[in-house]
Short mmCIF file of C-alpha atoms in Angstrom, two decimals:
data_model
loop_
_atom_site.label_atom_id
_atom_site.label_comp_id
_atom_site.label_asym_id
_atom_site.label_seq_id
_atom_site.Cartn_x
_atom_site.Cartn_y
_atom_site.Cartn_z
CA UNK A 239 52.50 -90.25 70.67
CA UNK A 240 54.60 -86.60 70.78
CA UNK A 241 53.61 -83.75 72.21
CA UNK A 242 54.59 -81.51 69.04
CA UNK A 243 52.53 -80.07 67.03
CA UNK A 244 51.75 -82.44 63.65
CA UNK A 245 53.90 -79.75 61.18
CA UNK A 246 57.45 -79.92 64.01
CA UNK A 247 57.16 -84.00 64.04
CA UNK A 248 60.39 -86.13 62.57
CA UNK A 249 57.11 -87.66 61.09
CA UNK A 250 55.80 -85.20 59.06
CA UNK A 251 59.25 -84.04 57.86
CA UNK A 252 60.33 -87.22 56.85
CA UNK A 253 56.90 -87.31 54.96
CA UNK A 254 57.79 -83.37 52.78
CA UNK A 255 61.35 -85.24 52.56
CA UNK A 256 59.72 -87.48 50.03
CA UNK A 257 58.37 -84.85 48.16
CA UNK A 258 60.62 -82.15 47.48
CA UNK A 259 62.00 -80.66 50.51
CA UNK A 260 64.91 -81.85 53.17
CA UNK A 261 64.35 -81.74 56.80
CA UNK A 262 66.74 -79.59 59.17
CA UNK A 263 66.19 -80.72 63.00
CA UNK A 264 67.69 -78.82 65.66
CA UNK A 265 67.57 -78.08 69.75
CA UNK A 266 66.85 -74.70 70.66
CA UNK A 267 68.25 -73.12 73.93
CA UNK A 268 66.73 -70.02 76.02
CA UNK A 269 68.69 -67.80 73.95
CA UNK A 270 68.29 -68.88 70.56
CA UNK A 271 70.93 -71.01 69.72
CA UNK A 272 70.73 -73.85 67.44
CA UNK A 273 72.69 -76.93 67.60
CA UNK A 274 72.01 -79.44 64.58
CA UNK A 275 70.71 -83.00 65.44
CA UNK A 276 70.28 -86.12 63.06
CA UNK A 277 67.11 -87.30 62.38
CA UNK A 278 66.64 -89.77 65.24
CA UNK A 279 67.80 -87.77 67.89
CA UNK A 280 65.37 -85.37 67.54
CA UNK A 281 63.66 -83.82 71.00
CA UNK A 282 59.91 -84.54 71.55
CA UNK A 283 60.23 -82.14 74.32
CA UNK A 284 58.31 -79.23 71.79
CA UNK A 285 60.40 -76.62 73.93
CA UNK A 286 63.74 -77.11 73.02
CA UNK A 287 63.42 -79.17 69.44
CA UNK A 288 63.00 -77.53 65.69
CA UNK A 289 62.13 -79.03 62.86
CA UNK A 290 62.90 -77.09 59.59
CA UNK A 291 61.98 -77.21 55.93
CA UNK A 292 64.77 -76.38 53.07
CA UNK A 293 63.19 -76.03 49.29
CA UNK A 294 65.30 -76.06 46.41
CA UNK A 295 63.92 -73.86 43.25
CA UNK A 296 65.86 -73.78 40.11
CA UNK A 297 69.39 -73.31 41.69
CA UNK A 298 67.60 -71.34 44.83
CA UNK A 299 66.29 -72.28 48.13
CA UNK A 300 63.98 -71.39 50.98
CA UNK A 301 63.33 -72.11 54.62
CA UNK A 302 60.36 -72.93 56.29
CA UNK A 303 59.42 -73.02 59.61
CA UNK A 304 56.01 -74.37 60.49
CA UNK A 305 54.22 -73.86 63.50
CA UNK A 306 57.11 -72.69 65.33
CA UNK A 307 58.37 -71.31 67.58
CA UNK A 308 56.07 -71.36 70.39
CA UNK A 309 54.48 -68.28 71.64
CA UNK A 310 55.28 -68.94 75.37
CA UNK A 311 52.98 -67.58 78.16
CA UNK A 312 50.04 -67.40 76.18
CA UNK A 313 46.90 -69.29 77.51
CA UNK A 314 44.21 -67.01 76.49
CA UNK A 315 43.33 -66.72 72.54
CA UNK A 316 40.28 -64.62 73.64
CA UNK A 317 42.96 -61.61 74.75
CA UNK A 318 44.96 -59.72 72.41
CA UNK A 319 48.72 -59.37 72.63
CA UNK A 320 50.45 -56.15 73.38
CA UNK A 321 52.66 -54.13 71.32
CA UNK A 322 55.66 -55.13 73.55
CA UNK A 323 55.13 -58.90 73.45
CA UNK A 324 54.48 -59.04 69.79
CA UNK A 325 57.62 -56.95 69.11
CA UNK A 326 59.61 -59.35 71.56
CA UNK A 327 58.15 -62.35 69.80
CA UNK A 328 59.22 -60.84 66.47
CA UNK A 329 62.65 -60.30 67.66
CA UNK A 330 62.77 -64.22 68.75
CA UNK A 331 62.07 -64.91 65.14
CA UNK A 332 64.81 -62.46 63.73
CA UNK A 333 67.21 -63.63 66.28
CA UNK A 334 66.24 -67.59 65.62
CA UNK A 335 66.93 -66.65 61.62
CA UNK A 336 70.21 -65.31 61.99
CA UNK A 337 71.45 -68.32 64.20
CA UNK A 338 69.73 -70.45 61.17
CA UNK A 339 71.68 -68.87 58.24
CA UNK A 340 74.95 -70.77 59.07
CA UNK A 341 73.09 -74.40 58.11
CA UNK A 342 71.04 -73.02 55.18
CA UNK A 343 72.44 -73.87 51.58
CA UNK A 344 74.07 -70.22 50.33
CA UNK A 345 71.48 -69.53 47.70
CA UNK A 346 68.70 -69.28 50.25
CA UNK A 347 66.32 -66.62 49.50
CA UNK A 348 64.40 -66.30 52.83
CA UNK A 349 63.44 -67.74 55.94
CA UNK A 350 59.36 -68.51 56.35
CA UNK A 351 57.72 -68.93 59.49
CA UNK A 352 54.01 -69.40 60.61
CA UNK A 353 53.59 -68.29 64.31
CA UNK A 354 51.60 -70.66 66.31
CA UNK A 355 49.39 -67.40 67.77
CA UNK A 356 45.88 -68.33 68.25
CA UNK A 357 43.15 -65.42 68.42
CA UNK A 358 39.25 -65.65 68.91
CA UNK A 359 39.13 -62.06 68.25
CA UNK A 360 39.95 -61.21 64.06
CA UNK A 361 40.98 -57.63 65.00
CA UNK A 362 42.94 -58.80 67.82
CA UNK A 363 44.85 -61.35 65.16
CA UNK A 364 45.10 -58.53 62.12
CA UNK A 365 46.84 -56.24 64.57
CA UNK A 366 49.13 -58.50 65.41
CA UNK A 367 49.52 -59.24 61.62
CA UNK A 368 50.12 -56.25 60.08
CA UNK A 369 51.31 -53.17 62.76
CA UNK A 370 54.57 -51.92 61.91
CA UNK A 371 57.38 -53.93 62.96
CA UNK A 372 60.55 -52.17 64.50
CA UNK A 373 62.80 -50.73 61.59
CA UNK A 374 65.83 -53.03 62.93
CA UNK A 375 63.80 -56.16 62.42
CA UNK A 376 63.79 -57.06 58.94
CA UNK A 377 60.77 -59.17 58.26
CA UNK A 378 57.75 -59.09 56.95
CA UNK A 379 54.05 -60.11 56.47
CA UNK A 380 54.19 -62.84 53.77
CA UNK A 381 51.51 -62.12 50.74
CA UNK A 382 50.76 -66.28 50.86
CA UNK A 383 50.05 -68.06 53.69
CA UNK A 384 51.33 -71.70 53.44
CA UNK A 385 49.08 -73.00 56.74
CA UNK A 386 45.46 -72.06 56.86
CA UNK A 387 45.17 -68.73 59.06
CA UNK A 388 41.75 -69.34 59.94
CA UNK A 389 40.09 -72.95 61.19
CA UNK A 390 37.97 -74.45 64.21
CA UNK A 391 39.16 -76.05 67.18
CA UNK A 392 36.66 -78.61 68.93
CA UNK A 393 37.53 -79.78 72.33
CA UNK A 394 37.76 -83.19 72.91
CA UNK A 395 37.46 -83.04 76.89
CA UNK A 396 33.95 -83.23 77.04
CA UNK A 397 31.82 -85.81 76.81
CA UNK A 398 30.22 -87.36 73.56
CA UNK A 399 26.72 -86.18 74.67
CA UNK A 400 28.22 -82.41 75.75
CA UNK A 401 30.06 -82.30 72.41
CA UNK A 402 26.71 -83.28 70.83
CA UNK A 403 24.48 -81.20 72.54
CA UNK A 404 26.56 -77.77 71.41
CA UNK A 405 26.63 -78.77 67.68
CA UNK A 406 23.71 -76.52 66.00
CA UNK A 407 20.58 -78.93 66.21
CA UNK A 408 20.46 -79.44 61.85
CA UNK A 409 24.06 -80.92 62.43
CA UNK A 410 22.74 -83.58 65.11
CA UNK A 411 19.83 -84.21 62.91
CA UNK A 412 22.20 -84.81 59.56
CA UNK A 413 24.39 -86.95 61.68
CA UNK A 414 21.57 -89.42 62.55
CA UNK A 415 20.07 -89.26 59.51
CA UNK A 416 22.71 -90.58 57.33
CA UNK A 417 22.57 -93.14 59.75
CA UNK A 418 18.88 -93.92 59.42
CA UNK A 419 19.42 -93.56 55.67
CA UNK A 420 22.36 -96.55 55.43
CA UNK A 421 25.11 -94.63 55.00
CA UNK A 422 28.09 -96.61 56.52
CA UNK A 423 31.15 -95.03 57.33
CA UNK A 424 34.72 -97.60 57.39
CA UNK A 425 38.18 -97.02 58.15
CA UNK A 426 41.02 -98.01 55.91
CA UNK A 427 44.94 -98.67 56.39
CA UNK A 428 46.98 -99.14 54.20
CA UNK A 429 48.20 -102.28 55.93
CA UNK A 430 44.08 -103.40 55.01
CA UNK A 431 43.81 -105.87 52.38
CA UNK A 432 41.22 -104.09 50.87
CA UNK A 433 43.45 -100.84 50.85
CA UNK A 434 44.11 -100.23 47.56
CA UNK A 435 40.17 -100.29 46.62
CA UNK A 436 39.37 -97.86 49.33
CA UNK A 437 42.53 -95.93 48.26
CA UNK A 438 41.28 -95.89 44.32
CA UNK A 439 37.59 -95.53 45.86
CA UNK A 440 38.78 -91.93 47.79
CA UNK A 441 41.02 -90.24 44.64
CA UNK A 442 38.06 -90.67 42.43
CA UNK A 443 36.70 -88.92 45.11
CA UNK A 444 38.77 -86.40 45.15
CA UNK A 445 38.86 -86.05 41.07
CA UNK A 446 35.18 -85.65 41.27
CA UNK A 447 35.45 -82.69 43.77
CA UNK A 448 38.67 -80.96 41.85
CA UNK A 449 36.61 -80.86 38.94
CA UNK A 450 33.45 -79.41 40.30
CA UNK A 451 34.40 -77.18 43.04
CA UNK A 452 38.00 -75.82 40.94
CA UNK A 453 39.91 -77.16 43.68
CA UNK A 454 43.43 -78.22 43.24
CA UNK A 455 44.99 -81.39 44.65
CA UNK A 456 47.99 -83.49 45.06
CA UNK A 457 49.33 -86.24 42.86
CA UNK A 458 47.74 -89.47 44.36
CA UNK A 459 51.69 -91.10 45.47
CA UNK A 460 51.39 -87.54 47.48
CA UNK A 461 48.38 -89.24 49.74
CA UNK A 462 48.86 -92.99 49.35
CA UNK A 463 52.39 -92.49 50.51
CA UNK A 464 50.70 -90.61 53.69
CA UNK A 465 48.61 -93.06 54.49
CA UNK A 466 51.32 -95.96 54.24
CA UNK A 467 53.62 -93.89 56.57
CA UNK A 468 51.05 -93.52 59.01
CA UNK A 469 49.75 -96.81 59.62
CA UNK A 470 48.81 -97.67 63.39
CA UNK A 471 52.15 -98.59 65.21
CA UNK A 472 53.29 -99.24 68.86
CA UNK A 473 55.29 -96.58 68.58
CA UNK A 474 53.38 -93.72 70.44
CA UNK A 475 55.69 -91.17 68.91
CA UNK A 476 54.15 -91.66 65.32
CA UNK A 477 51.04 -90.06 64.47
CA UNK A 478 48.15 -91.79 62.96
CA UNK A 479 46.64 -91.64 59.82
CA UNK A 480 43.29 -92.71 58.74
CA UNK A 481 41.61 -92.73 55.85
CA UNK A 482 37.42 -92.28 55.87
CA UNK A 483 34.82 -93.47 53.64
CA UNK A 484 30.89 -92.73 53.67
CA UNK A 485 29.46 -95.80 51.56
CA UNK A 486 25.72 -95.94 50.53
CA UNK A 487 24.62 -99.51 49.17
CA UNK A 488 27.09 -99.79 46.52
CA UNK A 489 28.53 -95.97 46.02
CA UNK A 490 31.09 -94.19 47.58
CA UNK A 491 29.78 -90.78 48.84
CA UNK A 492 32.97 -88.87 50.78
CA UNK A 493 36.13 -89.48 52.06
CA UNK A 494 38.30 -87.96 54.67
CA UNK A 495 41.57 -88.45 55.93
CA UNK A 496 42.52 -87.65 59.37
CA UNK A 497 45.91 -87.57 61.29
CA UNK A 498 45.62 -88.19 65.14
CA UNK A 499 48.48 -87.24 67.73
CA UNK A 500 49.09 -86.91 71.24
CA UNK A 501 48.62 -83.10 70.95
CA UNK A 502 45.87 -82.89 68.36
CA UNK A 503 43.61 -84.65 66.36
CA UNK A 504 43.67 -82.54 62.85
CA UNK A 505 40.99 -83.06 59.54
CA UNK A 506 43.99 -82.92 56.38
CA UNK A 507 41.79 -83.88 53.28
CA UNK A 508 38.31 -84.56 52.28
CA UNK A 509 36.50 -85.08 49.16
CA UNK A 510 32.96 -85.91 47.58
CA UNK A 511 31.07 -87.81 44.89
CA UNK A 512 28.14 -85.93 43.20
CA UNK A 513 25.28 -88.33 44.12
CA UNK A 514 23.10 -88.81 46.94
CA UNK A 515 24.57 -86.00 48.79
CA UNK A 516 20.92 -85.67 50.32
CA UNK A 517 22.35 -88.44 52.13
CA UNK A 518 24.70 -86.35 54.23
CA UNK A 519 27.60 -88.39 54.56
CA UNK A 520 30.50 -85.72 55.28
CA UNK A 521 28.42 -85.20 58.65
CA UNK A 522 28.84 -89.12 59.60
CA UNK A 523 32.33 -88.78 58.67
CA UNK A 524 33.05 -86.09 60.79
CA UNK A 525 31.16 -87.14 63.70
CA UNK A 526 32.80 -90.88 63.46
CA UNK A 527 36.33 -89.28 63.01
CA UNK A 528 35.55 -87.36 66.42
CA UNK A 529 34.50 -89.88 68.26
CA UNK A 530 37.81 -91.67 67.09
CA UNK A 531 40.13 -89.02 68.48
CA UNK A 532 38.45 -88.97 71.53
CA UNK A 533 39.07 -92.52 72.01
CA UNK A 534 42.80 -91.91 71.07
CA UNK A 535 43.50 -89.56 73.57
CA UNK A 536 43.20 -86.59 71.09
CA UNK A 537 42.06 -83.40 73.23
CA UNK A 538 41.29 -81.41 70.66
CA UNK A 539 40.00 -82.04 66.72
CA UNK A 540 41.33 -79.12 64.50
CA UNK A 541 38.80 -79.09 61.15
CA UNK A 542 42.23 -77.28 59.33
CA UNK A 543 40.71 -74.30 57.61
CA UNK A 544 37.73 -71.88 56.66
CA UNK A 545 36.98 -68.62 55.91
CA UNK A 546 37.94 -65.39 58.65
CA UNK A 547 34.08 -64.69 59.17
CA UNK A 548 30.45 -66.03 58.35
CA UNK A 549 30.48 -63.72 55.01
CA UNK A 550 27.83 -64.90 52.72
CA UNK A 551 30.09 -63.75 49.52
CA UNK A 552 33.06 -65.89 50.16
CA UNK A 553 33.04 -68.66 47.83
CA UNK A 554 33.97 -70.71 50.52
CA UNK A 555 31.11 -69.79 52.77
CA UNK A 556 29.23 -73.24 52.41
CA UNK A 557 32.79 -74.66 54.50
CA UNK A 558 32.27 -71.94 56.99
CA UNK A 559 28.72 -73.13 57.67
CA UNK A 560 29.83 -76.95 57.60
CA UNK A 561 33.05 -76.68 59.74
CA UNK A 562 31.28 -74.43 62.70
CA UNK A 563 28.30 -76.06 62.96
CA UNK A 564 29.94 -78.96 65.06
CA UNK A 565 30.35 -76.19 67.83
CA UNK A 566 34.41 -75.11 67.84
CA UNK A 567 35.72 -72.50 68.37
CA UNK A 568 36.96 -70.59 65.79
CA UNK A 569 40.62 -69.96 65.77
CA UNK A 570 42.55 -66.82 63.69
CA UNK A 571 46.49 -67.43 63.20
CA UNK A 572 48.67 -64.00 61.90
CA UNK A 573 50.14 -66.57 59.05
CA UNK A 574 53.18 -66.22 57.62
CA UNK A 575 56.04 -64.15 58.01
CA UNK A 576 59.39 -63.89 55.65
CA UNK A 577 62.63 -63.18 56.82
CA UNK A 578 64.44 -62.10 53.87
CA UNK A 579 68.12 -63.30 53.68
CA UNK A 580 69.02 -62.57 50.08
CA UNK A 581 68.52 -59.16 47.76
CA UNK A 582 66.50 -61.06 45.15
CA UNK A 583 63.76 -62.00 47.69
CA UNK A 584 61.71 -59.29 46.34
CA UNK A 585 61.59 -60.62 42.80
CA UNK A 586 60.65 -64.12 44.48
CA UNK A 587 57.80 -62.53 46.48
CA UNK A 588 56.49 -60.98 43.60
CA UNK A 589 56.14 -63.85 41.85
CA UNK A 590 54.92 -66.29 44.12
CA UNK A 591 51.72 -62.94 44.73
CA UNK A 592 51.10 -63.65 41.24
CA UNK A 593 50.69 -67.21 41.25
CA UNK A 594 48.36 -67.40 44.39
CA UNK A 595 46.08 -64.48 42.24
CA UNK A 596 46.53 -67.14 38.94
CA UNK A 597 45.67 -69.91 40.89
CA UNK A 598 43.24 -68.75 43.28
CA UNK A 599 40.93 -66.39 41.21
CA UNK A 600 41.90 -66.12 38.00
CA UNK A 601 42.11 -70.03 37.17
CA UNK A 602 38.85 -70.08 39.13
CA UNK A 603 37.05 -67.67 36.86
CA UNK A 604 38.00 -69.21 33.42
CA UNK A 605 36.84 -72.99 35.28
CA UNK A 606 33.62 -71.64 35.33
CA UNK A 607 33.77 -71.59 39.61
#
């Protein structure tokens, strides 16, 4: 298994490769210079290797950088970062782009990256966020965030009973109840000969969830494709990836699919029926996909998003509640950042502002959600 982070692994590139994007992969010295490396001889050493994303749009293109580049030093997410480090950490990023722009296609528009900062404290994370940056660095707070800002980190380095014992008591008692009740959670490869049932089993999952909670998904070659890339393998430089179901008698109740790693274990998709959810299955799931990463190694089980704070108004509040309860630690991220590198970037990020509003509210509203 690698040490980088899920988003920087040859894996995960040559995943986005098959849908839409090409895969840059570099080495990255002390000061910031790039020098371009095929696909296979890509670092695992998560200091010195760079994996980024090119995305052509209608005779334009972007860069993304996710999860890079490290914010080294910094040990403590309860502490906030000073002026000075921020701004130097900013000026790695502007100096990083402008090495970049020599292997970008001309048409490039900008340069996106999503710091891997992690904060305990939200004020500590908006101020990083959104203080002024220096006049001579030209970049920006992005309007959309493309990874989750916000999510819960459970640590893995403690026993089952410790990890247990801090979950809030109703979670422990869900967990053995769906137990008590029947439910039986499996786990599905796509190597399995019974694959392609579970596989139909978990999109009619997730059709059943899209269509009552106004969520919007992936085509299903999007997962299934996932899931045959990341089938167990000797190869300890290839993540995992699993794919959950919560069975009752003869229904299927919830899904999940997980991706495990030498550096983290991380929760990428889940969905639910609309029966017996009295049942509560998503709780066996998660606790069976812990357990799991902490037999592989994992030290760490990232749930991959929910809401800044325990606000009873968000209409995502109910994930809040479900995703904290198995005692992490929630995490704040600044999100992304643009790098403009062309003069119609600002009719771009205009645009894409009014699609997230479309799609997240305004779609929303007229569904009914």
């Amino acid at each position: 298994m690698t040490s980088l982070r899920f988003l920087q692994t040859p894996f995960w590139a040559e995943f986005k490769e098959n849908h839409g994007w090409k895969a840059l992969y570099f080495s990255l010295d002390a000061n910031n210079k790039l020098s371009k490396l095929d696909s296979y001889g890509t670092s695992n050493n998560s200091d010195n290797s760079l994996t980024v994303l090119i995305r052509c749009i209608k005779g334009f293109s972007l860069a993304y950088i996710p999860m890079a580049p490290e914010f080294k030093g910094r040990t403590d997410p309860s502490l906030p970062v000073s002026g000075d480090e921020r701004n130097a950490y900013l000026e790695k990023l502007f100096s990083l782009a402008e090495n970049l722009k020599p292997f970008l296609p001309k048409r490039t528009l900008f340069i996106r990256f999503d710091p891997p900062v992690d904060f305990t404290g939200i004020e500590y994370r908006s101020s990083f966020a959104h203080d002024p940056v220096p006049k001579n660095l030209h970049i920006k707070k992005s309007h959309v965030d493309v990874q989750p800002p916000d999510t819960v980190l459970l640590s893995l380095e403690k026993s089952e009973e410790e990890i247990l014992s801090e979950m809030k008591s109703k979670w422990r008692y869900n967990i053995r109840l769906a137990g008590k009740k029947g439910v039986e959670v499996s786990r599905h490869y796509a190597t399995d000969a019974d694959f392609e049932d579970a596989f139909e089993a978990f999109y009619n999952l997730f059709e059943q969830t899209s269509k009552r909670d106004g969520v919007s998904f992936h085509g299903k070659a999007y997962y299934k494709d996932l899931l045959e890339r990341g089938i167990p393998s000797e190869d300890e430089s290839k993540p995992k990836i699993t794919l959950y179901l919560a069975k009752h008698e003869n229904d299927c109740l919830a899904g999940i699919i997980t991706l495990f790693c030498e550096r983290e274990a991380v929760y990428l998709y889940g969905a639910s029926g609309n029966i017996k959810r009295n049942l509560m299955p998503a709780y066996l799931l998660q606790w069976t996909a812990i357990q799991d990463a902490k037999k592989e190694g994992c030290p760490v089980y990232d749930f991959y998003g929910c809401p800044p704070t325990d606000d009873e108004n968000h209409p995502m509040h109910g994930l809040f509640l479900f995703k904290t309860g198995f005692g992490g630690k929630l995490i704040h991220r600044p999100g992304s950042f643009d790098i403009p590198t062309s003069a119609l970037y600002g009719f771009y990020d205009a645009a894409e502002k009014l699609r997230a509003w479309w799609h997240r509210k305004a779609l929303k509203k007229l569904g009914g959600h």
